[in-house]
Structures are given as C-alpha cells and as structure tokens.
Amino acid sequence: YESLSVGELAKKLGREPSEIIKKLFMLGVMATINQELDQDAIELICADYGVEVEEEVRIDATDLDTYFEEDENENTADIKERPPVVTIMGHVDHGKTTLLDSIRNTKVTEGEAGGITQHIGAYQVVVQGKKITFLDTPGHAAFTTMRARGAKITDLTILVVAADDGVMPQTIEAINHAKAAEVPIIVAVNKMDKQTANPDRVMQELTEHGLVPEAWGGDTIFVPISALSGEGIDQLLEMILLVSEVGELKANPKRHAIGSVIEAQLDKGRGSVATLLVQNGTLNVGDPIVVGHTYGRVRAMVNDLGRRVKSAGPSTPVEITGLNEVPQAGDRFVVFEDEKTARQVGEARESTAIQEMRTEKQRVTLDNLFEQM
Ligand code: GDP
Ligand code: MG
C-alpha cells in the first residue's frame, strides 16, 4: 500500500485505532486517526504485530515502454548475439519488392524444397550460417509507426535506388527517416542490368544528401545489384552481416519476450492474428501476453515458413493467435510471468484505450460543432 490512514490500518489489522496511535507514539510518531501513514510506518507497525505486508503489484498499465528499459540485474552471461532486423526503403518502382522476393527465393527455399512459404510480413534468411531478418512491410510505413511510437524496430535499412532513374523524392524521404531513427543505411544501386544504368550519377546525387561512397572517401557502403537477375545480392547480404557485426546486436534469450507488432488482422477462423517481432527474450506457446491494448495467451505460433513452432528467440518474426482483440502495427508487446498480471495490465490498457477513443469522439463532436457555427 502506498498510504493508509491510521484508522484504515487499524481496521485491516483488526485493532483499535487508539492502540495503533499508542504504538506510533512509542515509535516517536504523533498521529491522529485520520493521519496518512507512509509505507515505512505501515511496515513498522505491521512488523510489530508480526504481520507481513504483502507487496501490492504496482503496474504502470499505461506504458509498456518501461518493460523495454535495460535490466541492470540481467546476467551478462545470458546475453547473446542476435540477427539484424533489416528494412528495405526507396522510391516507388525502384525494385524493393523484387529485391525482397529475390532474397527470399534464393535463400529461403534452399533446403526447404516443397515448403510453401507463407506471407507473415517478415522473413528470415541464413547467410554464411548467420540469420538476417527482413521486414516485408513497406519501409516507410514501418518507419512512420516506429517514429510515432518511439519504438525502434530496425537495425539497418537498405536504400534501393534504380540506377536508370537516380535519386527521387521518396529516396530523400527514406534517407531522412533513417537518419532521424539513427539507423545505418546501405545503398543498393539496383537495375544494373539495364543499358541505361548510370551508377555514377546515383553516387553523385546521394553524395549531395550526405551519403558518400567509400570509394570517394565517405563511409557509406554502395552495392551494385540487379534484383531481377540476382546479380550482387550475395555481396549485399555480406555487407548486411558486416555492418551488423559493427553494431554488436545483442539480446537475452532467457528473459520473457518483448517486441513489436509487424502486422495484425482478424481471421474468420482463427480470430485475432498478429505477426510479432521478438526483440528480446524468447516467446513461447502458452505465454501470458499484453500486445498494445489487447491481451491473452499465445495459443499457437507459426514461423515465416508456415511451420508451427513452440518458441521464438530474439529477432524472430512469428505469427500468433490467442489475443482478445486485433492489435495495431507498431504496437509493443510484453510477456508476463503469470496470466493474472497479464490480464490486469491488459484490462487496464484496454479501458484506457476505450477512454481515449471516447475523448477523441467528444473532441471530434466539439470540432464539428465549431464547424457548424
Ligand atoms: P517497388 O515499387 O520498389 O517495390 O518496385 P518493384 O519491385 O515492384 O519493381 C518495379 C519494376 O521494376 C518491376 O517491373 C520490376 O520487374 C522492375 N525491376 C525491379 N528490379 C529490377 C532490376 O534489377 N532490373 C530490371 N531490369 N528491372 C527491375
Ligand atoms: Mg513494392
């Protein structure tokens, strides 16, 4: 209890208030029946009666961010390297989708013959024995929600620029997003197979925007590729690993999972279906979980290959079912020790969400009123 009055404490302990007041007096505290007692005083009195104060779980239900803060008591031996999470950005038609498909097809299907890959908004590939996670969502959308919610999801961004088209408005937008989020950029100069490809022009134009190639004394990695033919993609993947190593990406697979929603929707048969990116810890089937303003227990998990899995470690995307409502892309999730706590936090968050919606509605109605005047 944060605070109780003398009278309330007496009632809880089944004693007369006068007795409590006397005890307090002995402890050097002058108190009246309505006086508020602090935690220390309450504990002292309770200890005197041989009553243990049950620590009430105080939960900041409005803010899941606190669970993302560094845990100082973490065992450093448990902290391990984790795969990088990569997004692809660039101007429309410069080849983002083709590149994502190309990487996925060349790497995922190896040894996965016959495995139908399922779209869950993110996938993992293995390069030289190391995993890389790609977010399959439009880079801009991912960054916009990330920025709006202050969550960091991506470790690295691939800026795709078509060599036959050069820097375009959305290229600049992408650079600004990545810079604001302090996410390193690797430039993929795409469509190198085209006769009209002019990579020098791309380098020149990007230099004007602060991305200076290593060949010109800068520190930005440029990789010429053809998403269509597959040329240069291996080099691009190697560069991703190189930049990731410099970033020293770490996580603790032994803690409860935390992470973010990549996408979510309502499925007729399965109910709320959400693709989550585990950012730290390990997510397990059966885990009590709060996701944005929704909550539940992880009922089933499916990986990017459409296979059922029981657990998912850091940087792994998985699709889960078992939530009471559909969360939003960019929402954060936190796994709790027990279902009771998850439900408490979940319900509190759900009701704040409803309240917020109500205020929003009221505000809109007022605005409408002003419009009519
Ligand atoms: P997005 O809008 O950035 O996702 O671009 P898309 O991946 O949809 O590609 C737009 C068009 O460019 C499509 O017709 C692709 O086939 C084509 N394209 C993409 N990459 C290459 C490439 O490396 N070479 C050539 N010649 N065409 C490409
Ligand atoms: Mg596309």
Short mmCIF file of C-alpha atoms and ligand atoms in Angstrom, two decimals:
data_model
loop_
_atom_site.label_atom_id
_atom_site.label_comp_id
_atom_site.label_asym_id
_atom_site.label_seq_id
_atom_site.Cartn_x
_atom_site.Cartn_y
_atom_site.Cartn_z
CA TYR A 1 0.00 0.00 0.00
CA GLU A 2 1.33 3.39 -0.85
CA SER A 3 -0.53 5.03 2.02
CA LEU A 4 -3.17 4.24 4.58
CA SER A 5 -4.69 6.29 7.38
CA VAL A 6 -4.26 5.18 10.97
CA GLY A 7 -7.94 4.25 11.07
CA GLU A 8 -7.74 2.16 7.89
CA LEU A 9 -4.64 0.34 9.09
CA ALA A 10 -6.27 -0.41 12.45
CA LYS A 11 -9.25 -1.87 10.66
CA LYS A 12 -7.05 -4.04 8.44
CA LEU A 13 -5.17 -5.35 11.44
CA GLY A 14 -8.35 -5.82 13.49
CA ARG A 15 -7.10 -3.49 16.24
CA GLU A 16 -8.37 -0.36 17.92
CA PRO A 17 -7.08 2.86 16.36
CA SER A 18 -6.05 4.03 19.83
CA GLU A 19 -3.72 1.05 20.07
CA ILE A 20 -2.07 1.98 16.79
CA ILE A 21 -1.76 5.59 17.87
CA LYS A 22 -0.09 4.43 21.08
CA LYS A 23 2.36 2.26 19.16
CA LEU A 24 3.18 5.13 16.86
CA PHE A 25 3.75 7.33 19.87
CA MET A 26 6.24 4.77 21.21
CA LEU A 27 7.98 4.94 17.86
CA GLY A 28 8.16 8.68 18.20
CA VAL A 29 5.35 9.50 15.79
CA MET A 30 2.46 11.68 16.90
CA ALA A 31 -0.57 10.65 14.92
CA THR A 32 -4.31 11.15 14.77
CA ILE A 33 -6.86 8.66 13.48
CA ASN A 34 -7.12 10.29 10.07
CA GLN A 35 -3.40 10.71 9.61
CA GLU A 36 -1.96 9.17 6.45
CA LEU A 37 0.89 6.77 7.14
CA ASP A 38 3.69 6.17 4.70
CA GLN A 39 4.99 2.78 3.59
CA ASP A 40 7.75 2.71 6.23
CA ALA A 41 5.40 3.47 9.12
CA ILE A 42 2.91 0.85 7.90
CA GLU A 43 5.67 -1.75 7.69
CA LEU A 44 6.94 -0.90 11.17
CA ILE A 45 3.52 -1.30 12.75
CA CYS A 46 2.80 -4.49 10.83
CA ALA A 47 6.16 -5.96 11.82
CA ASP A 48 5.31 -5.20 15.43
CA TYR A 49 2.15 -7.26 15.09
CA GLY A 50 4.03 -9.98 13.24
CA VAL A 51 2.05 -9.28 10.09
CA GLU A 52 3.85 -9.33 6.78
CA VAL A 53 2.99 -6.60 4.35
CA GLU A 54 2.04 -8.11 1.06
CA GLU A 55 3.75 -6.19 -1.68
CA GLU A 56 0.97 -4.95 -3.91
CA VAL A 57 1.96 -5.28 -7.57
CA ARG A 58 2.05 -1.77 -8.81
CA ILE A 59 1.75 -1.70 -12.55
CA ASP A 60 2.10 1.19 -14.85
CA ALA A 61 -0.51 -0.12 -17.19
CA THR A 62 -0.48 2.87 -19.45
CA ASP A 63 3.09 2.44 -20.58
CA LEU A 64 4.59 -0.77 -21.91
CA ASP A 65 7.80 1.11 -22.69
CA THR A 66 9.08 0.66 -19.15
CA TYR A 67 9.45 -3.04 -19.86
CA PHE A 68 11.83 -2.20 -22.69
CA GLU A 69 14.28 -0.42 -20.45
CA GLU A 70 17.57 -2.13 -19.72
CA ASP A 71 17.54 -4.58 -16.88
CA GLU A 72 20.59 -3.96 -14.70
CA ASN A 73 20.19 -7.27 -12.88
CA GLU A 74 20.47 -9.22 -16.07
CA ASN A 75 23.06 -11.97 -16.11
CA THR A 76 25.58 -10.85 -18.70
CA ALA A 77 26.43 -14.48 -19.46
CA ASP A 78 22.91 -14.86 -20.88
CA ILE A 79 23.35 -12.05 -23.40
CA LYS A 80 23.97 -13.37 -26.89
CA GLU A 81 24.40 -12.06 -30.41
CA ARG A 82 21.12 -11.68 -32.28
CA PRO A 83 20.30 -11.42 -36.00
CA PRO A 84 19.94 -7.95 -37.54
CA VAL A 85 16.46 -6.71 -38.46
CA VAL A 86 16.53 -5.09 -41.89
CA THR A 87 14.01 -2.95 -43.77
CA ILE A 88 14.11 -2.02 -47.44
CA MET A 89 13.25 1.52 -48.49
CA GLY A 90 13.33 3.53 -51.67
CA HIS A 91 11.32 5.29 -54.35
CA VAL A 92 8.33 3.55 -55.90
CA ASP A 93 9.25 1.16 -58.74
CA HIS A 94 12.95 1.18 -57.85
CA GLY A 95 12.74 -2.54 -57.04
CA LYS A 96 12.03 -3.01 -53.31
CA THR A 97 9.51 -5.83 -53.75
CA THR A 98 11.62 -7.53 -56.41
CA LEU A 99 14.64 -7.42 -54.10
CA LEU A 100 12.72 -8.80 -51.10
CA ASP A 101 11.34 -11.62 -53.26
CA SER A 102 14.70 -12.32 -54.80
CA ILE A 103 16.46 -12.60 -51.42
CA ARG A 104 13.69 -14.76 -50.10
CA ASN A 105 13.58 -17.08 -53.08
CA THR A 106 17.28 -17.64 -53.35
CA LYS A 107 17.91 -18.14 -49.65
CA VAL A 108 14.78 -19.40 -48.01
CA THR A 109 13.94 -22.17 -50.42
CA GLU A 110 17.42 -23.71 -50.10
CA GLY A 111 16.80 -26.92 -48.20
CA GLU A 112 13.19 -26.03 -47.85
CA ALA A 113 12.15 -27.79 -51.01
CA GLY A 114 8.42 -28.05 -51.32
CA GLY A 115 7.91 -25.81 -48.34
CA ILE A 116 5.30 -23.26 -49.19
CA THR A 117 6.41 -20.01 -47.69
CA GLN A 118 3.68 -18.03 -46.15
CA HIS A 119 3.39 -14.29 -46.03
CA ILE A 120 3.60 -13.06 -42.45
CA GLY A 121 5.12 -9.63 -43.04
CA ALA A 122 8.67 -10.64 -42.26
CA TYR A 123 11.08 -13.47 -43.00
CA GLN A 124 14.50 -14.79 -42.11
CA VAL A 125 17.31 -15.96 -44.34
CA VAL A 126 20.56 -17.69 -43.45
CA VAL A 127 23.79 -16.30 -44.91
CA GLN A 128 27.11 -17.94 -44.03
CA GLY A 129 25.44 -19.63 -41.09
CA LYS A 130 24.05 -16.36 -39.77
CA LYS A 131 20.44 -15.27 -39.75
CA ILE A 132 19.13 -11.99 -41.13
CA THR A 133 15.54 -10.86 -40.53
CA PHE A 134 13.83 -8.84 -43.26
CA LEU A 135 10.70 -6.86 -42.65
CA ASP A 136 8.44 -7.33 -45.59
CA THR A 137 6.30 -4.30 -44.76
CA PRO A 138 6.73 -1.14 -46.75
CA GLY A 139 9.76 0.53 -45.21
CA HIS A 140 8.06 3.90 -44.98
CA ALA A 141 5.10 2.55 -43.05
CA ALA A 142 7.40 0.73 -40.64
CA PHE A 143 9.41 3.87 -40.01
CA THR A 144 6.37 6.09 -39.64
CA THR A 145 4.80 3.90 -36.95
CA MET A 146 8.19 3.46 -35.34
CA ARG A 147 8.69 7.17 -35.14
CA ALA A 148 5.15 7.85 -33.98
CA ARG A 149 5.54 5.40 -31.11
CA GLY A 150 9.19 5.97 -30.43
CA ALA A 151 9.91 2.31 -30.85
CA LYS A 152 12.99 1.10 -32.60
CA ILE A 153 12.39 -1.95 -34.73
CA THR A 154 15.00 -1.90 -37.48
CA ASP A 155 18.74 -2.17 -37.07
CA LEU A 156 19.62 -1.39 -40.64
CA THR A 157 17.99 -0.12 -43.80
CA ILE A 158 18.71 -0.94 -47.42
CA LEU A 159 18.11 2.08 -49.61
CA VAL A 160 17.20 0.87 -53.09
CA VAL A 161 17.94 3.35 -55.87
CA ALA A 162 17.33 2.43 -59.51
CA ALA A 163 20.49 3.13 -61.50
CA ASP A 164 18.43 4.24 -64.50
CA ASP A 165 16.34 6.71 -62.51
CA GLY A 166 18.54 8.13 -59.75
CA VAL A 167 17.53 9.93 -56.58
CA MET A 168 13.81 10.66 -56.38
CA PRO A 169 11.55 12.32 -53.76
CA GLN A 170 10.88 9.10 -51.83
CA THR A 171 14.59 8.32 -51.87
CA ILE A 172 15.21 11.54 -49.96
CA GLU A 173 12.28 10.83 -47.65
CA ALA A 174 13.77 7.42 -46.88
CA ILE A 175 17.16 8.96 -46.08
CA ASN A 176 15.51 11.41 -43.69
CA HIS A 177 13.55 8.65 -41.94
CA ALA A 178 16.64 6.53 -41.47
CA LYS A 179 18.71 9.46 -40.25
CA ALA A 180 16.02 10.53 -37.76
CA ALA A 181 15.87 6.99 -36.41
CA GLU A 182 19.68 6.74 -36.40
CA VAL A 183 19.54 3.57 -38.46
CA PRO A 184 22.57 2.86 -40.67
CA ILE A 185 22.00 2.83 -44.44
CA ILE A 186 23.43 0.52 -47.08
CA VAL A 187 22.76 1.67 -50.64
CA ALA A 188 21.72 -0.94 -53.19
CA VAL A 189 22.16 0.55 -56.65
CA ASN A 190 19.55 -1.52 -58.48
CA LYS A 191 18.70 -2.36 -62.10
CA MET A 192 22.38 -2.61 -63.05
CA ASP A 193 21.33 -5.00 -65.84
CA LYS A 194 19.73 -2.13 -67.71
CA GLN A 195 21.50 -0.48 -70.64
CA THR A 196 20.61 2.93 -69.27
CA ALA A 197 22.04 2.19 -65.79
CA ASN A 198 24.19 5.04 -64.53
CA PRO A 199 25.58 4.19 -61.07
CA ASP A 200 27.94 7.18 -61.03
CA ARG A 201 25.01 9.51 -61.23
CA VAL A 202 23.38 7.74 -58.23
CA MET A 203 26.59 8.09 -56.22
CA GLN A 204 26.88 11.75 -57.17
CA GLU A 205 23.29 12.53 -56.24
CA LEU A 206 23.44 10.64 -52.94
CA THR A 207 26.67 12.39 -52.00
CA GLU A 208 24.68 15.62 -52.16
CA HIS A 209 22.42 14.10 -49.50
CA GLY A 210 25.26 13.12 -47.20
CA LEU A 211 25.70 9.54 -48.33
CA VAL A 212 29.28 9.48 -49.59
CA PRO A 213 30.56 6.19 -51.04
CA GLU A 214 33.64 4.58 -49.52
CA ALA A 215 35.32 4.80 -52.92
CA TRP A 216 35.03 8.58 -52.65
CA GLY A 217 36.34 8.80 -49.11
CA GLY A 218 32.99 8.52 -47.36
CA ASP A 219 31.64 5.77 -45.14
CA THR A 220 28.51 4.65 -46.95
CA ILE A 221 28.51 1.20 -48.49
CA PHE A 222 27.17 1.08 -52.06
CA VAL A 223 26.43 -2.30 -53.65
CA PRO A 224 25.55 -2.51 -57.35
CA ILE A 225 22.82 -5.13 -57.84
CA SER A 226 20.14 -6.42 -60.12
CA ALA A 227 17.17 -7.54 -58.09
CA LEU A 228 15.81 -9.11 -61.26
CA SER A 229 18.81 -11.26 -62.23
CA GLY A 230 20.14 -11.75 -58.70
CA GLU A 231 23.49 -10.20 -59.51
CA GLY A 232 25.19 -8.60 -56.48
CA ILE A 233 22.69 -9.91 -53.94
CA ASP A 234 25.24 -12.14 -52.20
CA GLN A 235 27.55 -9.14 -51.77
CA LEU A 236 24.65 -7.11 -50.41
CA LEU A 237 23.87 -9.81 -47.83
CA GLU A 238 27.53 -9.99 -46.82
CA MET A 239 27.58 -6.24 -46.30
CA ILE A 240 24.50 -6.52 -44.09
CA LEU A 241 26.36 -9.02 -41.89
CA LEU A 242 29.42 -6.78 -41.84
CA VAL A 243 27.50 -3.68 -40.73
CA SER A 244 25.58 -5.75 -38.15
CA GLU A 245 28.79 -7.03 -36.60
CA VAL A 246 29.95 -3.46 -36.12
CA GLY A 247 26.62 -2.70 -34.44
CA GLU A 248 27.13 -5.54 -31.91
CA LEU A 249 23.47 -6.50 -31.74
CA LYS A 250 22.72 -8.36 -28.53
CA ALA A 251 19.76 -9.87 -26.72
CA ASN A 252 18.99 -12.19 -23.84
CA PRO A 253 17.14 -15.32 -25.00
CA LYS A 254 16.50 -16.32 -21.37
CA ARG A 255 14.19 -13.47 -20.40
CA HIS A 256 10.47 -13.02 -21.04
CA ALA A 257 9.84 -11.83 -24.56
CA ILE A 258 9.27 -8.21 -25.55
CA GLY A 259 8.87 -6.85 -29.05
CA SER A 260 6.62 -5.19 -31.61
CA VAL A 261 3.69 -5.90 -33.88
CA ILE A 262 4.60 -6.07 -37.57
CA GLU A 263 1.06 -6.56 -38.79
CA ALA A 264 -2.25 -7.85 -37.49
CA GLN A 265 -5.68 -8.72 -38.76
CA LEU A 266 -8.89 -10.52 -37.95
CA ASP A 267 -9.10 -14.00 -39.43
CA LYS A 268 -12.52 -15.61 -39.85
CA GLY A 269 -11.47 -18.93 -38.42
CA ARG A 270 -8.58 -18.10 -36.13
CA GLY A 271 -9.67 -14.76 -34.68
CA SER A 272 -7.03 -12.15 -34.00
CA VAL A 273 -3.83 -12.98 -35.87
CA ALA A 274 -0.70 -10.92 -35.26
CA THR A 275 2.82 -11.08 -36.64
CA LEU A 276 5.20 -10.21 -33.84
CA LEU A 277 8.88 -9.45 -33.99
CA VAL A 278 10.58 -10.75 -30.86
CA GLN A 279 13.12 -8.05 -29.99
CA ASN A 280 14.44 -9.54 -26.77
CA GLY A 281 13.85 -12.75 -24.85
CA THR A 282 12.09 -15.87 -26.06
CA LEU A 283 8.40 -16.10 -26.84
CA ASN A 284 6.72 -19.42 -26.04
CA VAL A 285 3.38 -21.00 -26.78
CA GLY A 286 1.26 -20.52 -23.66
CA ASP A 287 2.91 -17.25 -22.61
CA PRO A 288 0.58 -14.68 -21.00
CA ILE A 289 0.98 -11.59 -23.16
CA VAL A 290 -0.12 -7.97 -23.49
CA VAL A 291 0.01 -6.60 -27.04
CA GLY A 292 -0.76 -2.91 -27.38
CA HIS A 293 -4.27 -2.61 -25.95
CA THR A 294 -5.01 -6.32 -26.33
CA TYR A 295 -4.04 -9.33 -24.28
CA GLY A 296 -4.29 -13.09 -23.98
CA ARG A 297 -2.18 -16.21 -24.06
CA VAL A 298 -0.11 -17.30 -27.05
CA ARG A 299 -2.30 -20.10 -28.37
CA ALA A 300 -0.33 -21.08 -31.47
CA MET A 301 2.78 -19.80 -33.23
CA VAL A 302 3.69 -20.12 -36.89
CA ASN A 303 7.03 -19.12 -38.37
CA ASP A 304 7.78 -17.48 -41.74
CA LEU A 305 7.83 -20.89 -43.42
CA GLY A 306 4.31 -21.60 -42.24
CA ARG A 307 5.51 -24.16 -39.70
CA ARG A 308 4.20 -24.45 -36.18
CA VAL A 309 6.82 -23.59 -33.60
CA LYS A 310 6.82 -23.72 -29.80
CA SER A 311 9.28 -20.90 -29.18
CA ALA A 312 10.83 -17.91 -30.95
CA GLY A 313 14.07 -16.20 -29.91
CA PRO A 314 15.40 -12.66 -30.45
CA SER A 315 14.87 -11.07 -33.91
CA THR A 316 12.47 -13.84 -34.93
CA PRO A 317 9.17 -12.97 -36.61
CA VAL A 318 6.23 -15.20 -35.70
CA GLU A 319 2.52 -15.17 -36.28
CA ILE A 320 0.48 -15.75 -33.16
CA THR A 321 -3.13 -16.34 -32.23
CA GLY A 322 -4.81 -16.10 -28.84
CA LEU A 323 -5.36 -12.36 -28.37
CA ASN A 324 -8.76 -10.98 -27.35
CA GLU A 325 -8.67 -8.18 -29.95
CA VAL A 326 -6.66 -7.15 -33.01
CA PRO A 327 -3.62 -5.01 -32.09
CA GLN A 328 -2.10 -2.37 -34.39
CA ALA A 329 1.11 -2.48 -36.38
CA GLY A 330 3.83 -0.79 -34.36
CA ASP A 331 2.25 -1.73 -31.01
CA ARG A 332 4.60 -3.17 -28.45
CA PHE A 333 4.16 -6.48 -26.66
CA VAL A 334 5.30 -7.74 -23.29
CA VAL A 335 5.14 -11.25 -21.85
CA PHE A 336 4.29 -11.58 -18.16
CA GLU A 337 5.18 -14.15 -15.55
CA ASP A 338 1.59 -15.11 -14.88
CA GLU A 339 -1.75 -14.79 -16.58
CA LYS A 340 -3.26 -12.75 -13.75
CA THR A 341 -0.79 -9.90 -14.17
CA ALA A 342 -1.14 -10.00 -17.95
CA ARG A 343 -4.91 -9.76 -17.59
CA GLN A 344 -4.68 -6.89 -15.08
CA VAL A 345 -2.37 -4.91 -17.33
CA GLY A 346 -4.35 -5.88 -20.42
CA GLU A 347 -7.69 -4.86 -18.95
CA ALA A 348 -6.30 -1.59 -17.64
CA ARG A 349 -4.82 -0.82 -21.04
CA GLU A 350 -8.00 -1.85 -22.80
CA SER A 351 -10.06 0.55 -20.69
CA THR A 352 -7.61 3.42 -21.24
CA ALA A 353 -7.88 2.76 -24.96
CA ILE A 354 -11.66 2.94 -24.75
CA GLN A 355 -11.45 6.15 -22.71
CA GLU A 356 -9.07 7.66 -25.22
CA MET A 357 -11.46 6.75 -28.01
CA ARG A 358 -14.32 8.40 -26.12
CA THR A 359 -12.39 11.62 -25.58
CA GLU A 360 -11.39 11.54 -29.20
CA LYS A 361 -15.05 11.23 -30.19
CA GLN A 362 -16.07 14.06 -27.90
CA ARG A 363 -13.35 16.23 -29.25
CA VAL A 364 -14.45 15.49 -32.78
CA THR A 365 -18.02 16.34 -31.90
CA LEU A 366 -16.92 19.66 -30.45
CA ASP A 367 -14.89 20.37 -33.55
CA ASN A 368 -17.93 19.61 -35.68
CA LEU A 369 -19.93 22.00 -33.53
CA PHE A 370 -17.45 24.77 -34.22
CA GLU A 371 -17.55 23.98 -37.89
CA GLN A 372 -21.30 24.48 -37.91
CA MET A 373 -21.11 27.80 -36.17
P1 GDP B 1 8.93 -1.27 -55.81
O1 GDP B 1 7.82 -0.34 -56.13
O2 GDP B 1 10.13 -0.54 -55.29
O3 GDP B 1 8.55 -2.40 -54.94
O4 GDP B 1 9.44 -1.88 -57.21
P2 GDP B 1 9.16 -3.31 -57.83
O5 GDP B 1 9.98 -4.34 -57.16
O6 GDP B 1 7.71 -3.54 -57.89
O7 GDP B 1 9.77 -3.11 -59.27
C1 GDP B 1 9.24 -2.21 -60.20
C2 GDP B 1 9.56 -2.66 -61.61
O8 GDP B 1 10.96 -2.68 -61.80
C3 GDP B 1 9.07 -4.08 -61.90
O9 GDP B 1 8.57 -4.12 -63.18
C4 GDP B 1 10.31 -4.91 -61.76
O10 GDP B 1 10.28 -6.07 -62.54
C5 GDP B 1 11.39 -3.96 -62.24
N1 GDP B 1 12.70 -4.26 -61.66
C6 GDP B 1 13.00 -4.40 -60.34
N2 GDP B 1 14.29 -4.68 -60.20
C7 GDP B 1 14.83 -4.71 -61.41
C8 GDP B 1 16.16 -4.94 -61.91
O11 GDP B 1 17.12 -5.20 -61.19
N3 GDP B 1 16.34 -4.88 -63.27
C9 GDP B 1 15.31 -4.60 -64.12
N4 GDP B 1 15.58 -4.54 -65.40
N5 GDP B 1 14.07 -4.37 -63.68
C10 GDP B 1 13.82 -4.43 -62.36
MG MG B 2 6.68 -2.78 -53.98
#
